[in-house]
Protein backbone atom coordinates (compact mmCIF):
# COMPACT_ATOMS: atom_id res chain seq x y z
CA UNK A 1 0.00 0.00 0.00
CA UNK A 2 0.96 3.61 -0.58
CA UNK A 3 -0.27 5.92 2.15
CA UNK A 4 -0.71 9.47 0.86
CA UNK A 5 -1.44 12.12 3.47
CA UNK A 6 -1.05 15.85 3.12
CA UNK A 7 -2.40 18.97 4.75
CA UNK A 8 -1.62 22.65 4.39
CA UNK A 9 -3.03 25.94 5.66
CA UNK A 10 -2.95 29.14 3.63
CA UNK A 11 -4.29 32.69 4.00
CA UNK A 12 -4.76 35.52 1.54
CA UNK A 13 -6.63 38.80 1.13
CA UNK A 14 -9.48 38.75 -1.38
CA UNK A 15 -10.65 41.99 -3.12
CA UNK A 16 -14.33 41.86 -2.09
CA UNK A 17 -16.55 41.95 0.99
CA UNK A 18 -17.09 38.60 2.77
CA UNK A 19 -20.60 38.02 1.36
CA UNK A 20 -19.34 38.31 -2.23
CA UNK A 21 -16.21 36.27 -1.47
CA UNK A 22 -18.31 33.53 0.12
CA UNK A 23 -20.75 33.55 -2.82
CA UNK A 24 -17.84 33.29 -5.26
CA UNK A 25 -16.17 30.38 -3.47
CA UNK A 26 -19.38 28.52 -2.59
CA UNK A 27 -19.88 27.24 -6.17
CA UNK A 28 -18.17 23.88 -5.76
CA UNK A 29 -18.05 23.09 -9.49
CA UNK A 30 -16.28 26.39 -10.22
CA UNK A 31 -13.91 26.11 -7.26
CA UNK A 32 -12.80 22.65 -8.40
CA UNK A 33 -11.45 24.17 -11.63
CA UNK A 34 -9.09 26.39 -9.60
CA UNK A 35 -7.26 23.42 -8.07
CA UNK A 36 -4.16 22.19 -9.92
CA UNK A 37 -4.09 18.40 -10.49
CA UNK A 38 -7.86 18.30 -9.83
CA UNK A 39 -10.48 17.61 -12.48
CA UNK A 40 -14.23 17.89 -12.04
CA UNK A 41 -15.62 14.51 -13.09
CA UNK A 42 -19.32 15.05 -12.41
CA UNK A 43 -21.70 17.45 -10.63
CA UNK A 44 -24.49 15.59 -8.84
CA UNK A 45 -26.07 18.68 -7.28
CA UNK A 46 -25.02 22.31 -6.89
CA UNK A 47 -23.11 21.35 -3.74
CA UNK A 48 -22.08 17.75 -4.62
CA UNK A 49 -19.36 16.69 -7.04
CA UNK A 50 -16.97 13.90 -7.93
CA UNK A 51 -13.43 15.08 -8.47
CA UNK A 52 -10.27 13.38 -9.62
CA UNK A 53 -6.77 14.11 -8.36
CA UNK A 54 -4.34 12.89 -11.01
CA UNK A 55 -0.60 13.21 -11.23
CA UNK A 56 2.35 11.45 -12.82
CA UNK A 57 5.17 10.88 -10.38
CA UNK A 58 8.81 10.00 -10.94
CA UNK A 59 8.10 10.43 -14.64
CA UNK A 60 6.54 6.97 -14.72
CA UNK A 61 3.75 6.33 -12.23
CA UNK A 62 0.21 7.71 -12.66
CA UNK A 63 -1.70 8.22 -9.43
CA UNK A 64 -5.48 8.77 -9.59
CA UNK A 65 -7.59 9.50 -6.51
CA UNK A 66 -11.34 9.99 -6.79
CA UNK A 67 -13.33 11.77 -4.10
CA UNK A 68 -17.03 12.54 -3.82
CA UNK A 69 -17.51 15.88 -2.10
CA UNK A 70 -20.22 18.04 -0.62
CA UNK A 71 -20.00 21.68 0.38
CA UNK A 72 -21.84 23.50 3.13
CA UNK A 73 -21.98 27.24 3.74
CA UNK A 74 -22.58 28.88 7.11
CA UNK A 75 -23.40 32.47 6.13
CA UNK A 76 -23.58 33.73 9.73
CA UNK A 77 -20.21 32.26 10.73
CA UNK A 78 -18.73 33.07 7.28
CA UNK A 79 -17.49 29.50 6.81
CA UNK A 80 -17.32 27.18 3.85
CA UNK A 81 -16.63 23.48 4.30
CA UNK A 82 -15.99 20.88 1.61
CA UNK A 83 -15.97 17.29 2.85
CA UNK A 84 -16.10 13.77 1.48
CA UNK A 85 -19.60 12.33 1.27
CA UNK A 86 -21.20 9.13 0.02
CA UNK A 87 -23.35 10.09 -2.95
CA UNK A 88 -25.95 7.37 -3.42
CA UNK A 89 -26.34 8.00 -7.15
CA UNK A 90 -22.58 7.92 -7.84
CA UNK A 91 -21.10 4.76 -9.32
CA UNK A 92 -18.46 3.28 -7.01
CA UNK A 93 -14.81 3.63 -7.98
CA UNK A 94 -13.10 0.29 -8.09
CA UNK A 95 -9.41 0.27 -7.16
CA UNK A 96 -7.13 -0.57 -10.10
CA UNK A 97 -3.43 -1.25 -10.31
CA UNK A 98 -1.10 -1.91 -13.21
CA UNK A 99 2.64 -1.74 -13.73
CA UNK A 100 2.71 2.08 -13.76
CA UNK A 101 -0.75 3.10 -12.57
CA UNK A 102 -2.88 3.04 -9.44
CA UNK A 103 -6.44 4.27 -8.97
CA UNK A 104 -8.62 4.40 -5.88
CA UNK A 105 -10.78 6.46 -3.55
CA UNK A 106 -9.46 9.09 -1.23
CA UNK A 107 -10.50 11.84 1.09
CA UNK A 108 -10.21 15.48 0.12
CA UNK A 109 -11.40 18.33 2.35
CA UNK A 110 -11.24 22.11 2.52
CA UNK A 111 -12.15 24.22 5.56
CA UNK A 112 -12.43 27.95 4.87
CA UNK A 113 -13.03 30.91 7.16
CA UNK A 114 -13.79 34.42 5.82
CA UNK A 115 -12.82 37.50 7.88
CA UNK A 116 -14.23 40.97 7.23
CA UNK A 117 -11.62 43.62 6.40
CA UNK A 118 -14.08 46.25 5.17
CA UNK A 119 -13.91 46.30 1.36
CA UNK A 120 -11.73 43.17 1.41
CA UNK A 121 -11.83 39.72 3.00
CA UNK A 122 -9.09 37.71 4.65
CA UNK A 123 -9.54 34.07 3.68
CA UNK A 124 -7.90 31.31 5.69
CA UNK A 125 -8.24 27.76 4.44
CA UNK A 126 -6.89 24.30 5.08
CA UNK A 127 -6.67 21.61 2.42
CA UNK A 128 -6.36 17.93 3.35
CA UNK A 129 -5.71 14.94 1.09
CA UNK A 130 -5.58 11.31 2.21
CA UNK A 131 -5.61 8.02 0.32
CA UNK A 132 -4.40 4.47 0.71
CA UNK A 133 -3.66 3.00 -2.71
CA UNK A 134 -2.19 -0.25 -3.93
CA UNK A 135 1.38 0.15 -5.11
CA UNK A 136 1.79 0.01 -8.88
CA UNK A 137 3.37 -3.32 -9.83
CA UNK A 138 6.53 -1.50 -10.94
CA UNK A 139 7.04 -0.21 -7.38
CA UNK A 140 6.69 -3.55 -5.66
CA UNK A 141 10.39 -4.25 -5.99
CA UNK A 142 11.19 -1.11 -3.99
CA UNK A 143 11.31 -1.41 -0.18
CA UNK A 144 8.12 -0.18 1.53
CA UNK A 145 9.97 2.46 3.59
CA UNK A 146 11.53 3.93 0.42
CA UNK A 147 8.13 4.04 -1.30
CA UNK A 148 6.58 5.63 1.81
CA UNK A 149 9.28 8.30 2.02
CA UNK A 150 8.98 9.13 -1.70
CA UNK A 151 5.16 9.18 -1.51
CA UNK A 152 5.16 11.54 1.49
CA UNK A 153 7.66 13.92 -0.09
CA UNK A 154 5.67 14.03 -3.33
CA UNK A 155 2.34 14.44 -1.52
CA UNK A 156 3.65 17.35 0.57
CA UNK A 157 4.86 19.09 -2.58
CA UNK A 158 1.63 18.46 -4.51
CA UNK A 159 -0.59 19.72 -1.67
CA UNK A 160 1.53 22.88 -1.56
CA UNK A 161 1.14 23.30 -5.34
CA UNK A 162 -2.63 22.77 -5.08
CA UNK A 163 -3.00 25.35 -2.29
CA UNK A 164 -0.83 27.99 -3.96
CA UNK A 165 -2.33 27.35 -7.39
CA UNK A 166 -5.83 27.67 -5.94
CA UNK A 167 -5.11 31.19 -4.70
CA UNK A 168 -3.63 32.30 -8.02
CA UNK A 169 -6.29 30.69 -10.24
CA UNK A 170 -9.23 31.90 -8.15
CA UNK A 171 -7.87 35.45 -7.91
CA UNK A 172 -7.21 35.54 -11.67
CA UNK A 173 -10.76 34.37 -12.47
CA UNK A 174 -12.53 36.73 -10.05
CA UNK A 175 -12.67 39.92 -12.22
CA UNK A 176 -14.51 38.10 -15.03
CA UNK A 177 -16.96 36.53 -12.55
CA UNK A 178 -17.47 39.86 -10.76
CA UNK A 179 -18.29 41.58 -14.07
CA UNK A 180 -21.24 39.21 -14.57
CA UNK A 181 -22.30 38.84 -10.91
CA UNK A 182 -25.88 39.89 -10.17
CA UNK A 183 -26.66 39.99 -6.43
CA UNK A 184 -29.91 38.37 -5.42
CA UNK A 185 -32.31 40.80 -3.73
CA UNK A 186 -33.42 39.77 -0.28
PDB file of C-alpha atoms in Angstrom:
ATOM      1  CA  UNK A   1       0.000   0.000   0.000  1.00  0.00           C
ATOM      2  CA  UNK A   2       0.961   3.608  -0.579  1.00  0.00           C
ATOM      3  CA  UNK A   3      -0.273   5.923   2.150  1.00  0.00           C
ATOM      4  CA  UNK A   4      -0.705   9.474   0.856  1.00  0.00           C
ATOM      5  CA  UNK A   5      -1.441  12.117   3.467  1.00  0.00           C
ATOM      6  CA  UNK A   6      -1.047  15.849   3.121  1.00  0.00           C
ATOM      7  CA  UNK A   7      -2.402  18.975   4.746  1.00  0.00           C
ATOM      8  CA  UNK A   8      -1.624  22.651   4.385  1.00  0.00           C
ATOM      9  CA  UNK A   9      -3.025  25.938   5.665  1.00  0.00           C
ATOM     10  CA  UNK A  10      -2.950  29.143   3.634  1.00  0.00           C
ATOM     11  CA  UNK A  11      -4.294  32.694   4.004  1.00  0.00           C
ATOM     12  CA  UNK A  12      -4.758  35.523   1.536  1.00  0.00           C
ATOM     13  CA  UNK A  13      -6.626  38.801   1.129  1.00  0.00           C
ATOM     14  CA  UNK A  14      -9.476  38.753  -1.376  1.00  0.00           C
ATOM     15  CA  UNK A  15     -10.650  41.986  -3.125  1.00  0.00           C
ATOM     16  CA  UNK A  16     -14.332  41.858  -2.090  1.00  0.00           C
ATOM     17  CA  UNK A  17     -16.552  41.953   0.990  1.00  0.00           C
ATOM     18  CA  UNK A  18     -17.091  38.599   2.765  1.00  0.00           C
ATOM     19  CA  UNK A  19     -20.595  38.015   1.355  1.00  0.00           C
ATOM     20  CA  UNK A  20     -19.342  38.306  -2.228  1.00  0.00           C
ATOM     21  CA  UNK A  21     -16.212  36.269  -1.472  1.00  0.00           C
ATOM     22  CA  UNK A  22     -18.310  33.532   0.121  1.00  0.00           C
ATOM     23  CA  UNK A  23     -20.745  33.552  -2.819  1.00  0.00           C
ATOM     24  CA  UNK A  24     -17.839  33.290  -5.264  1.00  0.00           C
ATOM     25  CA  UNK A  25     -16.169  30.383  -3.470  1.00  0.00           C
ATOM     26  CA  UNK A  26     -19.377  28.519  -2.591  1.00  0.00           C
ATOM     27  CA  UNK A  27     -19.876  27.243  -6.165  1.00  0.00           C
ATOM     28  CA  UNK A  28     -18.174  23.878  -5.760  1.00  0.00           C
ATOM     29  CA  UNK A  29     -18.054  23.093  -9.489  1.00  0.00           C
ATOM     30  CA  UNK A  30     -16.281  26.394 -10.225  1.00  0.00           C
ATOM     31  CA  UNK A  31     -13.911  26.107  -7.260  1.00  0.00           C
ATOM     32  CA  UNK A  32     -12.801  22.646  -8.399  1.00  0.00           C
ATOM     33  CA  UNK A  33     -11.454  24.171 -11.627  1.00  0.00           C
ATOM     34  CA  UNK A  34      -9.090  26.393  -9.601  1.00  0.00           C
ATOM     35  CA  UNK A  35      -7.261  23.423  -8.075  1.00  0.00           C
ATOM     36  CA  UNK A  36      -4.161  22.187  -9.923  1.00  0.00           C
ATOM     37  CA  UNK A  37      -4.094  18.400 -10.487  1.00  0.00           C
ATOM     38  CA  UNK A  38      -7.855  18.296  -9.826  1.00  0.00           C
ATOM     39  CA  UNK A  39     -10.481  17.615 -12.482  1.00  0.00           C
ATOM     40  CA  UNK A  40     -14.227  17.895 -12.045  1.00  0.00           C
ATOM     41  CA  UNK A  41     -15.616  14.506 -13.093  1.00  0.00           C
ATOM     42  CA  UNK A  42     -19.320  15.049 -12.412  1.00  0.00           C
ATOM     43  CA  UNK A  43     -21.702  17.450 -10.629  1.00  0.00           C
ATOM     44  CA  UNK A  44     -24.492  15.590  -8.841  1.00  0.00           C
ATOM     45  CA  UNK A  45     -26.072  18.677  -7.284  1.00  0.00           C
ATOM     46  CA  UNK A  46     -25.020  22.315  -6.887  1.00  0.00           C
ATOM     47  CA  UNK A  47     -23.107  21.348  -3.741  1.00  0.00           C
ATOM     48  CA  UNK A  48     -22.078  17.749  -4.621  1.00  0.00           C
ATOM     49  CA  UNK A  49     -19.357  16.690  -7.044  1.00  0.00           C
ATOM     50  CA  UNK A  50     -16.971  13.903  -7.925  1.00  0.00           C
ATOM     51  CA  UNK A  51     -13.430  15.083  -8.467  1.00  0.00           C
ATOM     52  CA  UNK A  52     -10.273  13.381  -9.615  1.00  0.00           C
ATOM     53  CA  UNK A  53      -6.772  14.114  -8.364  1.00  0.00           C
ATOM     54  CA  UNK A  54      -4.336  12.888 -11.008  1.00  0.00           C
ATOM     55  CA  UNK A  55      -0.597  13.212 -11.229  1.00  0.00           C
ATOM     56  CA  UNK A  56       2.352  11.454 -12.822  1.00  0.00           C
ATOM     57  CA  UNK A  57       5.173  10.875 -10.382  1.00  0.00           C
ATOM     58  CA  UNK A  58       8.814   9.999 -10.936  1.00  0.00           C
ATOM     59  CA  UNK A  59       8.104  10.433 -14.635  1.00  0.00           C
ATOM     60  CA  UNK A  60       6.543   6.974 -14.723  1.00  0.00           C
ATOM     61  CA  UNK A  61       3.747   6.325 -12.229  1.00  0.00           C
ATOM     62  CA  UNK A  62       0.214   7.708 -12.658  1.00  0.00           C
ATOM     63  CA  UNK A  63      -1.701   8.216  -9.427  1.00  0.00           C
ATOM     64  CA  UNK A  64      -5.482   8.770  -9.586  1.00  0.00           C
ATOM     65  CA  UNK A  65      -7.587   9.502  -6.513  1.00  0.00           C
ATOM     66  CA  UNK A  66     -11.337   9.995  -6.794  1.00  0.00           C
ATOM     67  CA  UNK A  67     -13.332  11.768  -4.103  1.00  0.00           C
ATOM     68  CA  UNK A  68     -17.027  12.538  -3.824  1.00  0.00           C
ATOM     69  CA  UNK A  69     -17.507  15.883  -2.102  1.00  0.00           C
ATOM     70  CA  UNK A  70     -20.224  18.036  -0.619  1.00  0.00           C
ATOM     71  CA  UNK A  71     -19.998  21.676   0.378  1.00  0.00           C
ATOM     72  CA  UNK A  72     -21.840  23.504   3.130  1.00  0.00           C
ATOM     73  CA  UNK A  73     -21.980  27.241   3.742  1.00  0.00           C
ATOM     74  CA  UNK A  74     -22.579  28.882   7.109  1.00  0.00           C
ATOM     75  CA  UNK A  75     -23.402  32.469   6.128  1.00  0.00           C
ATOM     76  CA  UNK A  76     -23.579  33.726   9.725  1.00  0.00           C
ATOM     77  CA  UNK A  77     -20.209  32.262  10.733  1.00  0.00           C
ATOM     78  CA  UNK A  78     -18.734  33.065   7.282  1.00  0.00           C
ATOM     79  CA  UNK A  79     -17.490  29.504   6.814  1.00  0.00           C
ATOM     80  CA  UNK A  80     -17.325  27.180   3.845  1.00  0.00           C
ATOM     81  CA  UNK A  81     -16.633  23.483   4.300  1.00  0.00           C
ATOM     82  CA  UNK A  82     -15.987  20.884   1.613  1.00  0.00           C
ATOM     83  CA  UNK A  83     -15.970  17.294   2.852  1.00  0.00           C
ATOM     84  CA  UNK A  84     -16.102  13.767   1.484  1.00  0.00           C
ATOM     85  CA  UNK A  85     -19.603  12.328   1.272  1.00  0.00           C
ATOM     86  CA  UNK A  86     -21.195   9.133   0.019  1.00  0.00           C
ATOM     87  CA  UNK A  87     -23.349  10.090  -2.948  1.00  0.00           C
ATOM     88  CA  UNK A  88     -25.954   7.373  -3.415  1.00  0.00           C
ATOM     89  CA  UNK A  89     -26.343   7.996  -7.155  1.00  0.00           C
ATOM     90  CA  UNK A  90     -22.583   7.919  -7.835  1.00  0.00           C
ATOM     91  CA  UNK A  91     -21.096   4.757  -9.317  1.00  0.00           C
ATOM     92  CA  UNK A  92     -18.461   3.278  -7.013  1.00  0.00           C
ATOM     93  CA  UNK A  93     -14.809   3.634  -7.983  1.00  0.00           C
ATOM     94  CA  UNK A  94     -13.101   0.287  -8.090  1.00  0.00           C
ATOM     95  CA  UNK A  95      -9.406   0.267  -7.155  1.00  0.00           C
ATOM     96  CA  UNK A  96      -7.134  -0.574 -10.099  1.00  0.00           C
ATOM     97  CA  UNK A  97      -3.431  -1.251 -10.306  1.00  0.00           C
ATOM     98  CA  UNK A  98      -1.104  -1.905 -13.209  1.00  0.00           C
ATOM     99  CA  UNK A  99       2.639  -1.737 -13.730  1.00  0.00           C
ATOM    100  CA  UNK A 100       2.706   2.080 -13.756  1.00  0.00           C
ATOM    101  CA  UNK A 101      -0.748   3.101 -12.573  1.00  0.00           C
ATOM    102  CA  UNK A 102      -2.884   3.039  -9.442  1.00  0.00           C
ATOM    103  CA  UNK A 103      -6.437   4.273  -8.971  1.00  0.00           C
ATOM    104  CA  UNK A 104      -8.618   4.403  -5.880  1.00  0.00           C
ATOM    105  CA  UNK A 105     -10.775   6.464  -3.554  1.00  0.00           C
ATOM    106  CA  UNK A 106      -9.460   9.094  -1.226  1.00  0.00           C
ATOM    107  CA  UNK A 107     -10.503  11.845   1.092  1.00  0.00           C
ATOM    108  CA  UNK A 108     -10.207  15.484   0.116  1.00  0.00           C
ATOM    109  CA  UNK A 109     -11.405  18.325   2.346  1.00  0.00           C
ATOM    110  CA  UNK A 110     -11.238  22.112   2.516  1.00  0.00           C
ATOM    111  CA  UNK A 111     -12.153  24.225   5.558  1.00  0.00           C
ATOM    112  CA  UNK A 112     -12.430  27.948   4.866  1.00  0.00           C
ATOM    113  CA  UNK A 113     -13.030  30.914   7.157  1.00  0.00           C
ATOM    114  CA  UNK A 114     -13.787  34.417   5.822  1.00  0.00           C
ATOM    115  CA  UNK A 115     -12.821  37.501   7.880  1.00  0.00           C
ATOM    116  CA  UNK A 116     -14.233  40.972   7.230  1.00  0.00           C
ATOM    117  CA  UNK A 117     -11.618  43.619   6.398  1.00  0.00           C
ATOM    118  CA  UNK A 118     -14.084  46.250   5.169  1.00  0.00           C
ATOM    119  CA  UNK A 119     -13.908  46.300   1.360  1.00  0.00           C
ATOM    120  CA  UNK A 120     -11.725  43.166   1.410  1.00  0.00           C
ATOM    121  CA  UNK A 121     -11.825  39.723   3.004  1.00  0.00           C
ATOM    122  CA  UNK A 122      -9.085  37.712   4.649  1.00  0.00           C
ATOM    123  CA  UNK A 123      -9.541  34.070   3.683  1.00  0.00           C
ATOM    124  CA  UNK A 124      -7.903  31.307   5.686  1.00  0.00           C
ATOM    125  CA  UNK A 125      -8.243  27.764   4.439  1.00  0.00           C
ATOM    126  CA  UNK A 126      -6.885  24.303   5.082  1.00  0.00           C
ATOM    127  CA  UNK A 127      -6.670  21.605   2.416  1.00  0.00           C
ATOM    128  CA  UNK A 128      -6.357  17.927   3.352  1.00  0.00           C
ATOM    129  CA  UNK A 129      -5.714  14.944   1.091  1.00  0.00           C
ATOM    130  CA  UNK A 130      -5.582  11.311   2.215  1.00  0.00           C
ATOM    131  CA  UNK A 131      -5.609   8.024   0.322  1.00  0.00           C
ATOM    132  CA  UNK A 132      -4.404   4.473   0.713  1.00  0.00           C
ATOM    133  CA  UNK A 133      -3.663   2.999  -2.707  1.00  0.00           C
ATOM    134  CA  UNK A 134      -2.194  -0.253  -3.926  1.00  0.00           C
ATOM    135  CA  UNK A 135       1.383   0.152  -5.106  1.00  0.00           C
ATOM    136  CA  UNK A 136       1.790   0.007  -8.877  1.00  0.00           C
ATOM    137  CA  UNK A 137       3.368  -3.318  -9.830  1.00  0.00           C
ATOM    138  CA  UNK A 138       6.534  -1.505 -10.942  1.00  0.00           C
ATOM    139  CA  UNK A 139       7.038  -0.205  -7.384  1.00  0.00           C
ATOM    140  CA  UNK A 140       6.691  -3.554  -5.659  1.00  0.00           C
ATOM    141  CA  UNK A 141      10.391  -4.251  -5.986  1.00  0.00           C
ATOM    142  CA  UNK A 142      11.186  -1.112  -3.992  1.00  0.00           C
ATOM    143  CA  UNK A 143      11.311  -1.415  -0.179  1.00  0.00           C
ATOM    144  CA  UNK A 144       8.117  -0.177   1.533  1.00  0.00           C
ATOM    145  CA  UNK A 145       9.965   2.456   3.586  1.00  0.00           C
ATOM    146  CA  UNK A 146      11.529   3.925   0.420  1.00  0.00           C
ATOM    147  CA  UNK A 147       8.132   4.041  -1.299  1.00  0.00           C
ATOM    148  CA  UNK A 148       6.581   5.631   1.813  1.00  0.00           C
ATOM    149  CA  UNK A 149       9.283   8.302   2.016  1.00  0.00           C
ATOM    150  CA  UNK A 150       8.981   9.126  -1.699  1.00  0.00           C
ATOM    151  CA  UNK A 151       5.164   9.185  -1.512  1.00  0.00           C
ATOM    152  CA  UNK A 152       5.159  11.541   1.494  1.00  0.00           C
ATOM    153  CA  UNK A 153       7.658  13.919  -0.091  1.00  0.00           C
ATOM    154  CA  UNK A 154       5.675  14.027  -3.328  1.00  0.00           C
ATOM    155  CA  UNK A 155       2.335  14.444  -1.521  1.00  0.00           C
ATOM    156  CA  UNK A 156       3.645  17.346   0.573  1.00  0.00           C
ATOM    157  CA  UNK A 157       4.860  19.086  -2.584  1.00  0.00           C
ATOM    158  CA  UNK A 158       1.629  18.455  -4.505  1.00  0.00           C
ATOM    159  CA  UNK A 159      -0.587  19.719  -1.674  1.00  0.00           C
ATOM    160  CA  UNK A 160       1.529  22.885  -1.561  1.00  0.00           C
ATOM    161  CA  UNK A 161       1.141  23.303  -5.339  1.00  0.00           C
ATOM    162  CA  UNK A 162      -2.626  22.772  -5.085  1.00  0.00           C
ATOM    163  CA  UNK A 163      -3.000  25.349  -2.290  1.00  0.00           C
ATOM    164  CA  UNK A 164      -0.835  27.991  -3.956  1.00  0.00           C
ATOM    165  CA  UNK A 165      -2.330  27.350  -7.392  1.00  0.00           C
ATOM    166  CA  UNK A 166      -5.832  27.666  -5.939  1.00  0.00           C
ATOM    167  CA  UNK A 167      -5.105  31.189  -4.698  1.00  0.00           C
ATOM    168  CA  UNK A 168      -3.633  32.299  -8.021  1.00  0.00           C
ATOM    169  CA  UNK A 169      -6.288  30.691 -10.242  1.00  0.00           C
ATOM    170  CA  UNK A 170      -9.234  31.896  -8.150  1.00  0.00           C
ATOM    171  CA  UNK A 171      -7.872  35.452  -7.909  1.00  0.00           C
ATOM    172  CA  UNK A 172      -7.206  35.541 -11.672  1.00  0.00           C
ATOM    173  CA  UNK A 173     -10.761  34.372 -12.470  1.00  0.00           C
ATOM    174  CA  UNK A 174     -12.532  36.733 -10.047  1.00  0.00           C
ATOM    175  CA  UNK A 175     -12.668  39.922 -12.220  1.00  0.00           C
ATOM    176  CA  UNK A 176     -14.511  38.097 -15.031  1.00  0.00           C
ATOM    177  CA  UNK A 177     -16.958  36.535 -12.550  1.00  0.00           C
ATOM    178  CA  UNK A 178     -17.475  39.859 -10.761  1.00  0.00           C
ATOM    179  CA  UNK A 179     -18.288  41.581 -14.072  1.00  0.00           C
ATOM    180  CA  UNK A 180     -21.238  39.210 -14.573  1.00  0.00           C
ATOM    181  CA  UNK A 181     -22.302  38.839 -10.913  1.00  0.00           C
ATOM    182  CA  UNK A 182     -25.877  39.895 -10.169  1.00  0.00           C
ATOM    183  CA  UNK A 183     -26.660  39.995  -6.429  1.00  0.00           C
ATOM    184  CA  UNK A 184     -29.913  38.370  -5.419  1.00  0.00           C
ATOM    185  CA  UNK A 185     -32.310  40.801  -3.728  1.00  0.00           C
ATOM    186  CA  UNK A 186     -33.416  39.771  -0.278  1.00  0.00           C
TER     187      UNK A 186
END
